XYZ file of C-alpha atoms in Angstrom:
316
model
C -3.802 3.066 17.495
C -6.205 5.150 15.529
C -9.076 3.299 13.840
C -10.719 5.132 10.974
C -12.099 4.881 7.467
C -10.598 6.592 4.422
C -12.177 9.809 3.124
C -10.287 9.487 0.019
C -6.625 11.452 -2.080
C -0.575 13.881 -3.669
C 1.421 16.372 -5.195
C 0.224 16.403 -8.826
C 3.503 16.969 -10.631
C 5.290 14.496 -8.395
C 2.816 11.790 -9.388
C 3.475 12.327 -13.055
C 7.170 11.828 -12.476
C 6.671 8.838 -10.195
C 7.920 5.450 -11.259
C 4.838 3.456 -10.372
C 5.347 0.990 -7.523
C 5.330 -2.720 -8.357
C 1.881 -4.191 -8.814
C 0.353 -5.592 -5.633
C 0.332 -9.347 -5.241
C -3.300 -10.450 -5.414
C -3.399 -12.909 -2.526
C -6.521 -15.012 -2.023
C -8.468 -13.286 0.786
C -8.729 -14.982 4.175
C -12.419 -15.233 5.065
C -13.112 -13.970 8.584
C -16.058 -15.611 10.344
C -15.963 -14.867 14.116
C -17.870 -18.060 14.862
C -15.135 -20.280 13.456
C -12.107 -18.675 15.142
C -10.324 -19.757 18.313
C -10.164 -17.302 21.223
C -6.816 -15.524 21.612
C -5.478 -12.770 23.859
C -7.467 -9.653 24.645
C -6.589 -6.550 22.590
C -3.276 -4.953 23.548
C -4.517 -1.470 22.660
C -7.849 0.132 23.650
C -10.851 -0.847 21.528
C -14.624 -0.548 21.613
C -16.860 -3.483 20.761
C -20.490 -2.438 20.820
C -20.611 -0.207 23.909
C -17.812 -1.932 25.826
C -14.236 -0.680 26.164
C -11.695 -3.501 25.892
C -8.030 -2.968 26.792
C -6.022 -5.975 27.961
C -7.569 -7.017 31.275
C -9.743 -3.883 31.378
C -13.398 -4.294 30.407
C -15.789 -1.374 30.908
C -19.435 -1.566 29.854
C -21.033 1.818 29.151
C -24.791 2.184 29.289
C -25.520 3.947 26.006
C -26.906 3.374 22.542
C -23.580 4.128 20.871
C -20.006 4.622 22.074
C -17.040 5.825 20.037
C -13.499 5.668 21.424
C -11.345 8.693 20.581
C -8.245 7.583 22.484
C -6.653 7.873 25.905
C -5.700 10.862 28.022
C -3.623 10.323 31.165
C -5.163 7.130 32.576
C -8.655 7.794 31.179
C -10.426 6.678 28.028
C -11.998 9.534 26.062
C -15.235 8.525 24.360
C -18.237 9.915 22.558
C -21.529 8.717 24.056
C -24.952 8.835 22.396
C -28.094 8.088 24.404
C -31.755 9.070 23.913
C -30.991 11.782 21.357
C -28.255 13.379 23.452
C -24.488 13.212 22.985
C -21.409 14.077 24.999
C -17.661 13.607 25.212
C -16.732 11.805 28.409
C -13.621 10.678 30.255
C -13.963 7.130 31.559
C -11.692 5.919 34.352
C -10.486 2.333 34.655
C -12.986 1.786 37.498
C -15.822 2.765 35.122
C -16.546 6.189 36.613
C -17.373 8.830 34.002
C -16.971 12.597 33.765
C -18.423 14.757 30.983
C -16.042 17.262 29.405
C -18.234 18.385 26.494
C -22.018 18.334 26.169
C -23.378 17.982 22.641
C -21.293 16.651 19.768
C -21.995 18.776 16.723
C -19.105 17.767 14.433
C -16.214 15.385 14.004
C -14.092 14.800 17.125
C -10.360 14.061 17.207
C -8.296 13.496 20.353
C -4.637 14.384 19.920
C -2.351 11.390 20.301
C -0.731 12.867 23.415
C -4.180 13.112 25.000
C -3.892 16.860 25.585
C -6.317 18.368 23.083
C -9.857 17.630 21.968
C -10.491 18.993 18.462
C -13.959 19.427 16.963
C -14.548 20.335 13.314
C -17.952 21.615 12.183
C -18.853 22.322 8.551
C -20.971 25.445 8.205
C -23.379 26.580 5.503
C -21.545 28.897 3.162
C -18.606 26.562 2.621
C -16.401 26.984 5.676
C -15.316 24.679 8.499
C -14.853 25.906 12.064
C -12.309 23.896 14.057
C -12.285 24.332 17.824
C -9.462 23.163 20.074
C -10.319 22.309 23.688
C -8.463 21.105 26.739
C -9.084 17.347 26.836
C -9.285 17.364 30.644
C -11.626 20.296 31.232
C -13.299 20.964 27.883
C -12.205 24.619 28.058
C -11.772 26.279 24.680
C -8.145 26.969 23.757
C -8.390 28.141 20.149
C -10.729 28.380 17.173
C -9.960 28.794 13.483
C -12.117 29.015 10.348
C -10.999 27.196 7.193
C -12.311 27.541 3.639
C -14.094 24.470 2.271
C -14.867 21.173 3.911
C -11.913 20.516 6.236
C -11.231 17.428 8.325
C -8.660 16.674 11.008
C -6.573 13.744 9.775
C -4.350 13.505 12.865
C -3.127 15.627 15.776
C -0.242 15.402 18.231
C 1.906 17.699 20.376
C 0.155 20.916 19.405
C 0.015 20.175 15.672
C -2.879 19.056 13.481
C -2.758 17.778 9.903
C -5.857 18.783 7.950
C -7.322 17.698 4.622
C -9.432 20.324 2.886
C -11.477 20.838 -0.283
C -12.450 23.915 -2.331
C -9.581 24.243 -3.046
C -8.103 20.818 -2.376
C -5.069 20.900 -0.087
C -3.363 19.372 2.926
C -2.039 21.667 5.639
C -0.298 21.603 9.000
C -1.791 23.814 11.723
C -0.150 24.813 15.015
C -3.224 24.513 17.171
C -2.165 27.182 19.706
C -1.814 29.811 16.952
C -3.236 30.738 13.551
C -0.096 29.471 11.806
C -1.058 27.239 8.861
C 1.546 25.687 6.555
C 0.745 23.988 3.255
C 1.923 20.378 2.886
C 0.318 19.446 -0.426
C -1.850 20.961 -3.131
C -4.051 17.856 -3.048
C -6.720 17.006 -0.488
C -5.399 14.591 2.115
C -7.661 11.863 3.432
C -5.279 10.025 5.788
C -2.344 11.059 7.973
C -0.427 9.500 10.841
C 2.034 11.923 12.425
C 3.937 9.393 14.513
C 4.184 6.873 11.681
C 5.152 9.721 9.279
C 2.623 8.769 6.622
C 0.276 10.802 4.431
C -2.222 9.772 1.751
C -3.932 12.129 -0.710
C -6.072 11.783 -3.837
C -5.165 13.028 -7.290
C -8.861 13.567 -8.001
C -12.284 12.166 -7.245
C -12.049 8.340 -7.252
C -15.248 8.069 -9.335
C -13.584 10.234 -11.967
C -10.211 8.495 -12.231
C -8.640 9.804 -9.029
C -5.897 7.693 -7.465
C -4.409 7.477 -3.976
C -0.753 8.328 -3.401
C 1.094 7.538 -0.172
C 4.141 9.496 0.982
C 5.824 10.424 4.223
C 4.603 13.571 5.940
C 8.169 14.830 6.136
C 8.751 14.362 2.374
C 5.303 14.725 0.740
C 6.831 15.296 -2.722
C 8.453 11.849 -2.748
C 5.586 9.375 -3.234
C 6.042 5.831 -1.952
C 3.025 4.125 -3.518
C 0.373 5.087 -6.046
C -2.814 3.031 -6.274
C -5.968 3.610 -8.267
C -7.854 0.926 -6.352
C -6.796 1.040 -2.679
C -7.250 3.739 -0.014
C -5.448 3.796 3.339
C -7.379 3.093 6.543
C -4.530 2.737 9.052
C -0.726 2.683 9.291
C 1.389 0.410 11.474
C 3.251 2.218 14.282
C 6.487 2.219 12.249
C 4.667 3.206 9.037
C 5.989 0.261 7.047
C 2.606 -1.436 6.596
C -0.762 -0.017 5.579
C -4.292 -1.334 6.058
C -6.412 -0.493 3.008
C -9.881 -0.774 1.551
C -11.142 -0.242 -1.992
C -11.339 3.403 -3.032
C -14.842 2.949 -4.408
C -16.295 1.159 -1.376
C -19.848 2.330 -0.844
C -21.861 0.836 1.992
C -20.699 -2.025 4.240
C -17.037 -2.764 3.586
C -16.387 -6.475 3.179
C -12.685 -6.554 2.214
C -9.512 -5.210 3.848
C -5.900 -5.656 2.729
C -2.448 -5.167 4.234
C 0.244 -3.652 2.012
C 3.815 -2.616 2.566
C 4.248 1.137 2.283
C 5.620 0.730 -1.257
C 2.519 -1.192 -2.339
C 3.289 -4.926 -2.162
C 0.285 -6.773 -0.788
C 0.953 -8.850 2.312
C -2.531 -10.151 3.143
C -6.200 -9.735 2.293
C -9.276 -10.371 4.436
C -12.914 -10.899 3.523
C -15.634 -10.537 6.156
C -18.520 -12.974 6.342
C -20.721 -9.835 6.382
C -18.709 -6.610 6.859
C -15.840 -4.998 8.758
C -16.256 -2.214 11.291
C -13.517 0.058 12.599
C -10.134 -1.577 12.085
C -6.433 -0.785 12.444
C -3.012 -1.984 13.523
C -2.395 -3.402 16.984
C 1.370 -3.827 16.432
C 3.658 -3.451 13.434
C 2.497 -6.838 12.165
C -0.906 -7.590 13.670
C -4.232 -6.034 12.692
C -7.377 -5.714 14.812
C -10.675 -5.764 12.925
C -14.271 -5.555 14.076
C -15.619 -8.442 12.002
C -19.358 -8.946 11.558
C -20.586 -12.410 10.765
C -24.082 -13.473 9.780
C -25.292 -13.278 13.397
C -22.352 -12.398 15.653
C -19.648 -9.719 15.783
C -16.221 -9.979 17.382
C -12.876 -8.270 17.520
C -10.472 -10.312 15.396
C -6.677 -10.265 15.353
C -4.817 -11.312 12.203
C -1.136 -11.639 11.446
C -1.003 -12.275 7.706
C -3.171 -15.427 7.299
C -3.321 -16.481 10.956
C -6.389 -15.096 12.712
C -8.015 -15.429 16.134
C -10.707 -13.735 18.157
C -9.550 -11.007 20.555
C -12.967 -10.779 22.215
C -16.084 -12.776 22.878
C -18.793 -12.786 20.227
C -21.689 -10.351 20.613
C -24.904 -9.840 18.675
C -24.338 -8.157 15.306
C -25.624 -4.573 15.344
């Protein structure tokens, strides 16, 4: 599962022809307060709470100021570690042993879903983005390509990366072992999930009337859902449900919603303080880092039924 936040963004003419999806059902949000929830099972997919990796019965504490989980590669967890002004990408074994594969994180890091490639994108002065592909086991450089405008890696798997770019706005597919780039959309993508076959782009800037449109990656000109209020954060493994937040969220995000891929709202959640990184655990259950007034915990919800998937820790 990939946990991320929307950057915010579909084929313009296709939107104009789109029969707008049915209006979302405005369910009363379920308030999530970690202190009031019963303890349930540990997370079934790897997560980070604070600086601890949680994955079923696995619990690995990492001595650092900040830890970000990028995914898994072979039997290792691949993480970004920040400590005393220094940063690195490390592979962490189940026994807690660590090996550095990249010193110094200078951009945004994406681990391909197959765990083979580590991709770093760095925006440079002058309006270009340099994206470097490395071997996720050794850190050796495999390829490098320069893209016009601010360009982000939305997802990567099996030697392919889906990129969202601005100036001009577009969404492209890049074969990471070559310089072959294929256009997917003339709009800037902000979310993609290759395995779930889902893409989300904006029709324009959300503060200037831009709306989000969801489609499949394989048929980007056939929109599934258009929303001028919700942006996609995560897709369920089968792509049939979407976790969303408000397009205009600025600062701590206090509300998340679950929608079917055609827009019907299934559930809505309100944090006692704010939500951290969140996404789907299964096709029907969502894992959310929920911050209360004093404590933070990993929370699992299936529609309106919620439980803690971790112990409570001090709120950062």
